Amino acid sequence: MPGEQTKFLGYALTDPSKWHDLKVIEFKPKTFEPQDVEISITHCGVCGSDVHTLTQGWGESKLPLVVGHEIIGTVTRVGDKVTEFKIGDRVGVGAQRGSCLQCRECKDDYENYCTNSIETYNSQYPDGVVAQGGYSTAIRAHQRFVFPIPDEIESRYAASMMCAGLTVYSPLKTHGAGPSKKVGIMGIGGLGHYAVLWAKAMGAEVYAFTHDESKVEDIKKMGADHVINTGKKDFSKDLTRTLDILLSTRDVFGDSTPLGEYLSMLYVHGRFVTVGIPDVDDTLPPIHSFDLVPNGCLLGGSKIGSKKECLEMLELARSKGVKPWIEELPMREVGKALQNLKDNKVRYRYVVKQDLA
Amino acid sequence: MAAQKELEFKGYAMTDPSAWSSLTVTPFQPKNFGPEDVEVAITHCGVCGSDLHTLTGGWGAANIPLIVGHEIVGKVTRVGEKVKDIKPGDRVGVGAQVGSCLKCRACNDNYENYCPGMIHTYNHQYPDGVKTQGGYSTGIRAHERFVFPIPEKLESRYAASMLCAGVTVFSPLKAYGCGPGKKVGVIGIGGLGHYAVLFAKAMGAEVWAFTRGTAKAEDVKKMGADHVVDTTVDGYWKDLEMTFDILISTVDHFPAGVSLRSILSMLYVHGKYITVGLPDVDQPLPSLHPFDITNNGCLIGGSHIGSKEDMMEMLQLAAEKDIKPWIEELPMKDAGKALEGVKAGKVRYRYVLKQDIAPVE
């Protein structure tokens, strides 16, 4: 039977003091169950989460650990209860691979918020098997967490949509990005550049905020209507009470972040939503009620997205021909990609091509 | 049509900030009367936490002399020639706002309570320099946009505290979808909190009240709360994870060690924690990490009083559903006593002062 001889090999963290020096290991995959899909991996995107996890910035990780959760590949095996996929389908897996499927959140198409969620890597299945990620040859996941990729979208482009793309699409959709809305995007990296592309595709007027002058031309080409350099003094002055949504991809905060200034750019009941998650000791700067009350604004968070949102996003990408700005490398060079990502050097997302099998 | 006797503007004013609750009757200059203004002879005024924060200097230095009070009900004595919907003799209310620019996007969107050019009912100033003085007084003048006809069925002593406390919680309940099928939590059952319980029930939601200790539990159940939670019980939030669509917080003082993370964990996906409590300027919200808001995709927000649209809807709801706040009435000369009572957390649940300087026919 195809897939039964699949070897599960991956580039793994073995020594946290050398966080981007990943060694090839063989690992035990998820125990195959009737609703599972097994995928032979061709591509994987490199996400900020990979860096936060490997550097131990989000806490002590499991060892050895294979990260990577922007996965594209081909179905090699399906369980007998799988209805959505067949062998040979081209599919993706993102940052989540399991949930309880019974709670209110799961039933409301909010499975990304299930309190018993299983993350694609650095988590553990109830039977004890450690979840290993996509810098590898193959993965198994419950069909709810496997997404069919439209023919028109190339695998190298689809890869980073699985986490970066979905993570910004979800709040843009939830908070009403669309025609006649003014949407601000703070931080134009992997997630931020997707937010510009999606918000434009959804019909909004887009304001991109960056502290990096060298990105301005690119951001205009991505379609942003306005590009604002946050390094400039009083950058927010002409934008007071303007934005309906301000989506922040910042994953570094600290007390010097002018959060009050960001909130002042929101129109009445406007929303500041962070998808960026910094290291555990990096809290938000102090917020006073007086920051929230003058414009009745809201400050929120968002975590990846649901399957429903993912399929919608892929259809948007397909119908509007949206392509991310990627840099491609063979998977053996993922360490270089990780270091460059940490140093903010990527323009705008790395995708690695699987080279172990 | 002129009033029979011209209204004399006098009020109980703070003249010495070191004796902030000793208020003495002082004449004051009212707003210069304009064609869109309404003049009101005051009969009642509610006592608001804002009055306290302002008089004690907690929100910054106050204008002296200062007359506070922004939960005002009275009888119209005079209207400007452009005023159409209000006439002398009408029973009306004035809340925490007396002016806005009326031209900006917010004003045009019925969000005048968020106008950057808004004028507060007291401790503020008109463009011509006249200082705004509040409702612990005989009278007030305000632009008709900020004057609200009171439904006949609604008694003045009940309507008074709806003008600030009531609308301040009604506005976010309405904005964020309080209604049948929704679970709404109210944190802090004082003047504003008890109104949130009354209105949320009237709007059809399932209501949970959060209060420290058990002293208020019986009252809160009588107000209609479906459940009452004692927040001094350790881990009270654990069984309520992922439950609420809306949490209204009226807390204006966070005791040390209160974790906002635990409170936010009680919100359902995309649920909203809305603070209407405004602590003193040196008291930020307890510290947060983005994980605390990404785990359930929740939002923290603020809300500021309400618009005329909110106010009229609220008064209509109160009249229709016969909503009566729980008030304690005092003559206006006892304003200082009422303020001390609010400060000590003793009021059950809102003081209303009856104007006694120049009784209104």
XYZ file of C-alpha atoms in Angstrom:
718
model
C 0.000 0.000 0.000
C 1.506 3.382 -0.967
C 2.820 5.347 1.985
C 3.438 2.460 4.299
C 7.123 2.611 3.563
C 7.193 6.404 4.040
C 10.282 7.389 5.923
C 9.753 10.283 8.263
C 12.979 12.259 8.194
C 13.393 15.890 9.185
C 15.806 18.693 9.980
C 15.670 18.876 13.768
C 16.787 21.000 16.697
C 18.955 18.847 18.928
C 20.959 21.494 20.824
C 19.193 24.755 21.767
C 22.501 26.598 22.033
C 22.789 26.110 18.258
C 19.186 26.938 17.459
C 19.502 27.168 13.668
C 21.953 24.301 13.235
C 19.440 21.569 12.433
C 20.395 17.900 12.105
C 18.653 15.225 10.068
C 16.799 12.749 12.254
C 14.273 10.004 11.728
C 11.160 10.510 13.856
C 8.041 8.658 14.845
C 5.006 10.041 13.009
C 1.469 10.417 14.373
C -0.232 7.070 14.849
C -2.300 6.663 11.694
C -6.060 6.864 12.342
C -9.130 6.478 10.083
C -9.614 10.261 9.597
C -5.970 10.939 8.832
C -4.238 11.986 5.646
C -0.585 11.239 5.026
C 1.314 13.739 2.925
C 4.647 13.554 1.170
C 6.083 17.050 1.626
C 7.433 19.093 -1.288
C 7.602 22.619 0.203
C 7.600 24.335 3.591
C 7.560 28.034 4.437
C 9.754 29.487 7.165
C 7.738 31.271 9.856
C 8.610 33.602 12.733
C 7.052 30.976 14.991
C 9.834 28.609 13.939
C 12.396 31.137 15.188
C 10.543 31.887 18.469
C 10.234 28.156 19.140
C 13.788 27.118 18.230
C 15.417 29.972 20.174
C 13.305 28.914 23.200
C 11.822 32.434 23.219
C 8.336 30.910 23.657
C 9.506 28.585 26.369
C 11.401 25.346 26.611
C 10.725 23.242 23.552
C 10.658 19.480 23.093
C 13.867 17.844 21.854
C 14.598 16.728 19.243
C 12.218 19.066 17.426
C 11.383 19.472 13.746
C 9.601 22.776 13.149
C 7.887 24.195 10.041
C 4.131 24.707 9.610
C 3.606 26.094 6.116
C 3.480 22.727 4.413
C 2.578 21.682 0.876
C 2.739 18.162 -0.484
C 0.989 15.264 -2.131
C -1.399 12.833 -0.484
C 0.114 9.348 -0.287
C -2.388 7.607 2.013
C -5.874 8.244 3.397
C -7.691 6.603 6.303
C -10.969 4.807 5.528
C -13.071 7.575 7.088
C -11.466 10.283 4.963
C -14.022 11.829 2.625
C -12.297 14.984 1.469
C -9.118 13.691 -0.137
C -7.677 10.944 -2.295
C -4.150 9.798 -3.085
C -2.378 12.197 -5.410
C -4.210 15.350 -4.271
C -2.063 18.443 -3.733
C -2.708 19.734 -0.227
C -1.445 21.982 2.547
C -1.168 21.890 6.330
C -0.739 24.950 8.510
C 0.015 25.650 12.158
C -2.665 23.368 13.582
C -3.117 19.638 13.064
C -5.741 18.629 15.608
C -8.528 19.802 17.907
C -11.281 18.146 19.934
C -13.897 18.690 17.178
C -16.692 18.574 19.764
C -16.578 21.825 21.691
C -18.526 24.974 20.930
C -15.534 26.561 19.201
C -14.917 23.564 16.944
C -18.587 23.394 15.992
C -18.705 27.157 15.296
C -15.851 26.901 12.746
C -13.472 28.360 15.309
C -11.362 25.213 15.649
C -8.253 27.414 15.716
C -9.429 28.559 19.174
C -10.169 25.127 20.595
C -8.606 24.884 24.052
C -7.512 21.328 23.186
C -5.826 22.303 19.970
C -2.820 20.300 18.747
C -0.192 22.436 17.111
C 1.697 21.183 14.099
C 4.936 20.969 16.039
C 6.165 21.059 19.638
C 2.916 19.581 20.925
C 1.914 16.077 21.812
C -0.882 13.687 20.863
C -2.870 12.002 23.643
C -1.018 8.721 22.946
C 2.301 10.471 23.651
C 3.621 10.885 20.105
C 5.366 14.239 19.701
C 4.083 16.355 16.815
C 6.934 17.094 14.409
C 6.690 19.760 11.720
C 7.259 20.343 8.043
C 11.017 20.682 7.613
C 10.652 17.001 6.820
C 9.725 14.382 4.277
C 6.183 13.724 5.405
C 3.390 14.481 7.850
C 0.103 12.947 8.965
C -2.843 15.092 10.005
C -6.602 14.812 10.594
C -8.447 15.738 7.382
C -10.039 18.795 9.065
C -6.593 20.356 9.141
C -5.619 19.506 5.579
C -6.465 22.020 2.858
C -6.933 21.321 -0.860
C -4.794 23.636 -3.009
C -6.455 25.069 -6.143
C -4.726 24.015 -9.384
C -3.987 27.632 -10.316
C -1.849 28.262 -7.214
C 1.721 26.964 -7.435
C 2.995 24.996 -4.439
C 5.857 27.408 -3.769
C 3.325 30.250 -3.442
C 0.721 28.274 -1.518
C 3.176 27.165 1.161
C 3.387 30.367 3.190
C -0.344 30.976 2.800
C -0.831 28.051 5.196
C 0.256 30.095 8.206
C 1.332 33.653 7.318
C -1.449 34.123 4.779
C -4.194 32.603 6.916
C -3.100 34.352 10.106
C -3.712 37.779 8.590
C -6.651 36.807 6.385
C -8.680 35.667 9.413
C -8.713 39.001 11.301
C -9.096 41.022 8.092
C -12.228 39.015 7.327
C -13.496 38.923 10.919
C -13.172 42.661 11.406
C -14.708 43.631 8.095
C -11.898 44.557 5.685
C -13.525 45.418 2.379
C -14.680 48.224 0.097
C -14.833 51.659 1.785
C -12.798 50.430 4.747
C -9.431 51.914 5.692
C -7.058 49.182 6.777
C -3.658 49.805 8.312
C -0.946 47.139 8.370
C 1.868 47.589 10.864
C 5.065 45.763 9.994
C 5.595 44.553 6.438
C 7.359 41.215 6.748
C 6.024 37.776 5.900
C 2.610 38.284 7.518
C 2.444 42.016 6.862
C 3.049 41.746 3.146
C 0.278 39.138 2.898
C -2.014 41.525 4.775
C -1.342 44.231 2.167
C -2.023 41.784 -0.674
C -5.244 40.402 0.861
C -6.621 43.751 2.047
C -6.195 45.162 -1.469
C -7.768 42.047 -2.988
C -10.714 42.478 -0.563
C -11.250 46.028 -1.804
C -10.007 48.090 1.128
C -7.858 51.228 1.110
C -4.509 50.140 2.510
C -2.097 52.068 4.732
C 1.211 50.251 5.250
C 3.408 51.179 8.219
C 7.092 50.264 8.190
C 10.232 51.516 9.897
C 12.318 50.285 6.943
C 12.660 52.865 4.168
C 14.196 50.230 1.864
C 10.838 48.422 1.696
C 8.773 51.393 0.517
C 9.008 50.737 -3.246
C 8.168 47.063 -2.837
C 5.182 47.897 -0.630
C 3.794 50.238 -3.253
C 4.182 47.467 -5.843
C 2.288 45.135 -3.524
C -0.581 47.588 -3.892
C -0.570 49.671 -0.708
C -2.331 53.003 -1.233
C -0.180 54.756 1.372
C 3.178 53.880 2.943
C 4.112 55.513 6.232
C 7.543 55.398 7.829
C 7.032 54.936 11.583
C 10.559 56.156 12.250
C 9.428 59.685 11.338
C 8.360 61.952 14.191
C 4.596 62.540 14.427
C 3.925 59.925 11.739
C 0.403 59.450 13.082
C -0.629 63.109 13.248
C -2.503 63.284 9.932
C -4.035 59.872 10.511
C -5.884 60.567 13.761
C -9.271 58.859 13.805
C -8.799 57.406 10.328
C -8.475 53.629 10.319
C -11.209 51.043 10.764
C -8.683 48.267 11.321
C -5.007 48.389 12.255
C -3.432 44.951 11.970
C -0.104 44.656 13.719
C 2.451 41.988 12.853
C 5.035 43.361 15.294
C 6.543 40.544 17.297
C 8.672 42.762 19.474
C 7.051 45.185 21.894
C 8.713 46.682 24.936
C 7.752 49.821 26.828
C 8.876 52.149 24.056
C 6.206 50.948 21.631
C 3.858 53.929 21.159
C 0.706 51.892 21.557
C -1.353 54.951 22.528
C -0.254 56.608 19.300
C -1.307 53.573 17.247
C -4.694 53.475 18.955
C -5.221 57.182 18.242
C -5.215 56.406 14.503
C -8.384 54.339 14.842
C -11.793 55.739 13.962
C -14.674 55.273 16.421
C -14.920 51.591 17.415
C -11.921 50.853 15.196
C -9.875 47.752 15.994
C -6.163 47.281 16.600
C -5.480 43.570 16.211
C -2.147 41.938 16.900
C -1.144 38.716 15.209
C 2.463 39.179 16.226
C 3.375 37.189 19.317
C 6.628 38.185 21.003
C 8.747 36.157 23.412
C 7.066 35.312 26.718
C 8.733 38.072 28.696
C 7.872 40.824 26.209
C 4.565 42.200 27.445
C 2.457 44.903 25.834
C 3.275 48.454 26.953
C 0.938 49.754 29.694
C -2.570 50.538 28.449
C -4.778 53.015 30.253
C -8.534 53.211 29.850
C -7.889 56.720 28.538
C -6.188 55.125 25.502
C -9.344 53.193 24.682
C -12.114 55.562 25.637
C -11.669 58.726 23.493
C -12.493 56.809 20.301
C -14.165 53.759 21.840
C -11.548 51.627 20.132
C -10.699 47.973 20.686
C -7.398 46.157 21.030
C -7.425 42.466 20.196
C -5.533 39.422 19.105
C -5.984 36.720 16.531
C -4.638 33.204 16.188
C -4.111 31.589 12.784
C -7.462 30.805 11.125
C -10.056 28.122 10.560
C -10.381 25.722 7.633
C -13.404 27.693 6.467
C -11.302 30.853 6.344
C -8.405 29.025 4.693
C -10.548 27.812 1.822
C -11.991 31.305 1.380
C -8.492 32.764 1.352
C -7.256 30.269 -1.235
C -10.243 31.093 -3.440
C -9.429 34.805 -3.117
C -5.799 34.080 -4.058
C -6.907 31.976 -7.001
C -9.508 34.367 -8.347
C -7.374 37.512 -7.982
C -4.070 35.885 -8.916
C -2.413 36.906 -5.637
C 1.247 35.877 -5.402
C 3.403 36.358 -2.315
C 6.961 37.689 -2.558
C 9.131 34.685 -1.754
C 12.752 33.580 -1.649
C 13.374 29.884 -2.349
C 16.086 27.665 -0.891
C 16.697 23.917 -0.650
C 15.562 22.536 2.724
C 19.154 21.771 3.778
C 19.755 25.540 3.869
C 16.841 26.215 6.217
C 19.298 27.291 8.946
C 20.409 30.196 6.776
C 16.783 31.110 6.159
C 16.048 31.070 9.901
C 18.995 33.313 10.742
C 18.102 35.774 7.983
C 14.502 35.836 9.161
C 15.618 36.636 12.688
C 17.777 39.442 11.292
C 14.844 40.846 9.296
C 16.649 40.210 6.029
C 14.044 38.194 4.150
C 12.025 39.807 1.315
C 9.360 38.676 2.262
C 9.026 34.926 3.003
C 11.386 31.965 2.646
C 10.115 28.726 1.187
C 12.313 25.655 1.391
C 12.101 22.750 -1.025
C 12.187 19.283 0.487
C 15.449 17.495 -0.393
C 15.678 14.489 1.919
C 13.622 12.053 -0.181
C -41.617 82.771 24.794
C -39.827 84.095 27.886
C -40.017 82.371 31.292
C -42.105 84.114 33.929
C -39.181 84.520 36.271
C -35.657 84.551 34.909
C -33.639 81.568 36.091
C -30.898 82.410 38.607
C -27.858 80.208 38.147
C -26.403 79.071 41.474
C -24.854 75.780 42.495
C -23.030 73.827 45.175
C -19.413 74.522 44.265
C -15.998 73.351 45.370
C -13.928 76.419 46.167
C -11.085 74.750 48.096
C -9.613 71.514 46.659
C -8.256 70.490 50.059
C -11.887 70.298 51.251
C -13.268 68.679 48.115
C -16.553 67.488 49.617
C -17.413 70.823 51.244
C -19.533 72.437 48.598
C -21.029 75.917 49.074
C -23.775 77.706 47.134
C -22.133 79.957 44.587
C -23.599 81.955 41.688
C -22.068 81.237 38.273
C -22.149 82.474 34.718
C -24.127 80.109 32.480
C -23.464 79.391 28.791
C -24.232 82.388 26.590
C -27.699 81.614 25.252
C -27.843 80.832 21.537
C -30.556 80.000 18.968
C -30.047 76.231 19.292
C -29.902 76.163 23.067
C -32.289 74.874 25.687
C -32.405 76.261 29.218
C -33.396 73.872 31.994
C -34.483 74.533 35.580
C -32.969 71.575 37.418
C -35.053 69.357 39.702
C -32.753 66.336 40.129
C -29.118 65.395 39.670
C -27.456 62.001 40.098
C -24.079 61.603 41.781
C -21.481 59.985 39.505
C -18.037 58.508 40.117
C -16.804 61.145 37.657
C -17.880 63.833 40.118
C -15.599 62.236 42.676
C -12.608 61.743 40.344
C -12.893 65.368 39.267
C -13.320 66.981 42.690
C -10.502 64.968 44.309
C -8.091 65.850 41.507
C -7.699 62.200 40.487
C -8.335 63.155 36.853
C -6.148 66.222 36.996
C -6.498 69.747 38.379
C -10.012 71.174 38.468
C -11.271 74.667 37.555
C -12.182 76.623 40.685
C -14.963 77.306 41.587
C -16.310 74.003 40.327
C -19.875 72.703 40.241
C -20.032 69.042 39.224
C -23.002 66.792 38.411
C -23.954 65.420 34.994
C -27.040 63.293 35.544
C -29.483 66.157 35.252
C -33.253 66.260 34.978
C -35.369 69.374 34.947
C -38.012 71.500 33.289
C -37.393 73.553 30.169
C -37.727 77.296 30.861
C -36.595 78.683 27.525
C -35.598 77.511 24.018
C -33.674 79.251 21.261
C -35.553 80.147 18.047
C -33.975 77.280 16.053
C -35.025 74.598 18.541
C -37.810 72.509 17.050
C -38.370 69.365 19.082
C -38.285 70.772 22.620
C -40.524 73.451 24.160
C -40.788 75.266 27.503
C -42.424 73.097 30.156
C -40.981 69.851 28.743
C -39.276 67.470 31.148
C -35.767 66.807 29.867
C -32.371 65.438 30.815
C -28.755 66.445 30.237
C -25.838 64.051 30.613
C -22.047 64.245 30.647
C -21.693 66.137 27.363
C -23.032 69.567 26.408
C -21.330 70.234 23.109
C -19.491 68.889 20.069
C -18.425 70.302 16.719
C -21.452 68.776 14.923
C -19.469 68.729 11.649
C -16.902 65.945 11.851
C -17.252 62.365 10.668
C -18.019 61.172 14.208
C -20.734 63.800 14.772
C -22.301 62.978 11.417
C -22.193 59.239 12.178
C -24.173 59.671 15.437
C -20.959 59.256 17.392
C -20.947 62.793 18.843
C -19.822 61.267 22.168
C -16.505 60.625 20.419
C -16.068 64.036 18.826
C -12.530 65.320 19.456
C -14.068 68.771 20.013
C -16.571 67.583 22.624
C -17.477 69.811 25.553
C -17.964 68.199 28.963
C -20.841 69.252 31.196
C -18.473 70.517 33.885
C -14.822 71.408 34.410
C -14.542 72.429 30.779
C -14.925 75.519 28.641
C -16.855 76.883 25.680
C -14.918 78.496 22.794
C -16.032 81.930 24.056
C -14.343 81.275 27.399
C -17.399 80.549 29.545
C -16.645 77.644 31.878
C -19.061 74.742 31.998
C -20.700 74.182 35.389
C -22.658 71.050 36.243
C -25.952 69.922 37.684
C -25.579 70.319 41.441
C -27.259 73.631 40.662
C -30.453 75.462 39.810
C -30.060 75.454 36.051
C -28.133 74.646 32.924
C -28.119 75.658 29.284
C -27.124 73.227 26.542
C -27.362 72.757 22.776
C -30.504 70.765 21.939
C -28.425 67.853 20.576
C -27.437 67.214 24.177
C -30.864 67.640 25.740
C -33.095 64.570 25.947
C -36.874 64.531 26.344
C -37.863 62.145 29.155
C -40.731 59.718 28.360
C -43.838 60.533 30.380
C -43.900 57.140 32.093
C -40.381 57.552 33.477
C -40.131 59.413 36.807
C -37.485 62.144 37.062
C -35.781 60.630 40.096
C -35.285 57.380 38.134
C -34.360 59.042 34.853
C -31.627 61.207 36.407
C -28.877 58.627 36.754
C -29.703 57.122 33.361
C -28.246 60.247 31.782
C -24.697 59.161 32.550
C -24.535 55.821 34.357
C -27.338 54.298 32.318
C -26.272 55.385 28.851
C -22.592 54.685 29.566
C -23.359 50.976 29.858
C -26.297 50.888 27.442
C -24.149 52.211 24.588
C -21.582 49.355 24.540
C -24.236 46.722 25.289
C -26.046 47.893 22.174
C -22.892 48.412 20.082
C -21.638 44.894 20.740
C -24.867 43.032 20.236
C -26.329 42.369 23.687
C -29.548 40.478 23.148
C -31.256 37.082 23.120
C -28.785 34.191 22.879
C -25.906 36.251 24.223
C -24.045 35.787 27.510
C -23.135 39.074 29.131
C -20.996 39.514 32.227
C -20.975 42.673 34.342
C -17.950 43.263 36.545
C -18.523 45.582 39.483
C -22.100 46.170 40.630
C -22.224 49.820 41.598
C -24.102 52.634 39.906
C -23.066 51.693 36.359
C -22.867 47.967 36.997
C -26.361 47.652 38.368
C -27.693 49.501 35.306
C -25.794 47.067 33.070
C -27.581 44.172 34.793
C -30.997 45.847 34.435
C -30.502 46.794 30.769
C -28.824 43.564 29.664
C -31.757 41.598 31.087
C -34.237 43.948 29.445
C -32.400 43.418 26.137
C -32.856 39.656 26.480
C -29.376 38.422 27.337
C -28.283 35.888 29.950
C -26.641 37.977 32.644
C -23.791 37.103 35.027
C -22.859 39.591 37.700
C -19.332 39.642 39.156
C -18.958 41.250 42.545
C -16.447 41.110 45.392
C -17.841 39.156 48.304
C -21.469 38.186 48.831
C -23.004 41.333 50.363
C -24.664 42.425 47.124
C -25.659 38.966 45.851
C -29.316 39.092 46.983
C -29.858 42.540 45.529
C -28.219 41.556 42.248
C -30.501 38.546 41.887
C -33.500 40.809 42.492
C -32.171 43.080 39.747
C -32.534 40.076 37.466
C -29.031 38.636 37.142
C -29.159 34.951 36.162
C -25.934 34.175 38.041
C -23.816 35.972 40.610
C -20.094 35.237 40.954
C -17.984 36.151 44.003
C -14.670 37.394 42.609
C -12.871 36.977 45.929
C -13.081 33.207 45.423
C -9.761 32.011 44.020
C -9.982 30.686 40.468
C -13.574 31.861 39.977
C -12.872 32.232 36.248
C -11.791 28.641 35.611
C -15.203 27.094 34.996
C -16.181 30.102 32.900
C -13.445 29.807 30.274
C -14.643 30.700 26.758
C -18.136 31.720 27.908
C -18.982 35.383 27.422
C -19.784 37.373 24.334
C -19.486 40.652 26.248
C -17.926 41.567 29.590
C -18.690 45.079 30.782
C -16.199 46.247 33.382
C -17.173 49.146 35.600
C -14.098 48.738 37.760
C -12.402 52.052 38.289
C -9.774 50.777 40.627
C -7.827 47.545 40.152
C -6.645 45.990 43.419
C -3.042 44.806 43.299
C -2.651 41.300 41.931
C -5.769 41.315 39.747
C -4.994 39.434 36.573
C -6.623 40.726 33.439
C -5.541 37.495 31.742
C -7.908 35.434 33.912
C -10.789 37.773 33.177
C -10.118 37.736 29.430
C -9.992 33.935 29.452
C -13.721 34.012 30.231
C -14.498 35.534 26.841
C -15.730 33.350 23.999
C -14.012 33.622 20.601
C -13.905 37.277 19.529
C -15.667 38.218 22.761
C -15.258 41.768 23.993
C -14.166 43.146 27.364
C -15.323 46.738 27.475
C -14.166 49.034 30.226
C -16.341 51.979 31.115
C -14.526 52.518 34.378
C -12.003 55.328 34.219
C -9.382 55.009 36.927
C -7.161 57.859 38.035
C -4.531 58.865 35.483
C -1.722 56.977 37.202
C -3.552 53.629 37.110
C -3.081 51.693 33.847
C -4.794 48.352 33.198
C -3.017 45.308 34.625
C -0.167 44.071 32.445
C -0.939 41.949 29.365
C 0.943 39.741 26.941
C -0.347 39.249 23.384
C -0.910 35.556 24.229
C -3.679 36.748 26.574
C -5.632 38.141 23.642
C -4.628 35.775 20.852
C -5.682 32.601 22.695
C -9.351 33.396 22.151
C -9.089 36.205 19.602
C -10.729 38.514 22.108
C -10.743 42.306 22.169
C -10.410 44.884 24.947
C -12.190 48.143 24.410
C -13.294 51.363 25.983
C -16.550 53.217 25.726
C -17.494 56.797 26.463
C -21.000 57.761 27.552
C -23.425 57.507 24.616
C -24.912 59.433 21.710
C -28.331 61.060 21.597
C -29.445 58.085 19.502
C -28.306 55.710 22.294
C -29.920 57.899 24.943
C -33.350 58.057 23.315
C -33.352 54.287 22.676
C -32.370 53.633 26.285
C -35.020 55.952 27.739
C -37.619 54.317 25.508
C -36.524 50.836 26.691
C -36.624 51.981 30.316
C -40.136 53.357 29.906
C -41.419 50.298 28.029
C -39.943 47.703 30.379
C -40.552 49.764 33.509
C -36.886 49.716 34.488
C -36.257 51.330 37.851
C -32.716 51.875 39.119
C -31.980 51.323 42.802
C -31.512 54.822 44.145
C -31.008 56.683 47.419
C -32.458 60.199 47.443
C -31.009 63.143 49.320
C -31.545 66.908 49.283
C -28.870 68.629 47.200
C -27.359 70.305 50.276
C -26.187 66.813 51.294
C -24.141 66.406 48.108
C -20.927 66.213 50.143
C -22.337 63.355 52.200
C -23.368 61.548 49.014
C -19.900 61.985 47.518
C -18.271 60.590 50.630
C -20.706 57.669 50.427
C -19.690 56.936 46.834
C -16.017 57.138 47.771
C -16.523 54.659 50.593
C -18.400 52.262 48.324
C -21.496 52.568 50.506
C -24.196 53.648 48.074
C -26.908 51.123 47.052
C -26.744 51.840 44.116
C -26.909 55.472 42.999
C -27.517 58.750 44.859
C -29.939 61.244 43.377
C -29.997 64.788 44.718
C -33.138 66.884 44.797
C -32.435 70.498 43.940
C -33.118 72.676 47.008
C -31.620 76.084 46.253
C -34.629 77.362 44.269
C -37.404 74.751 44.009
C -38.925 74.399 40.519
C -42.706 74.765 40.076
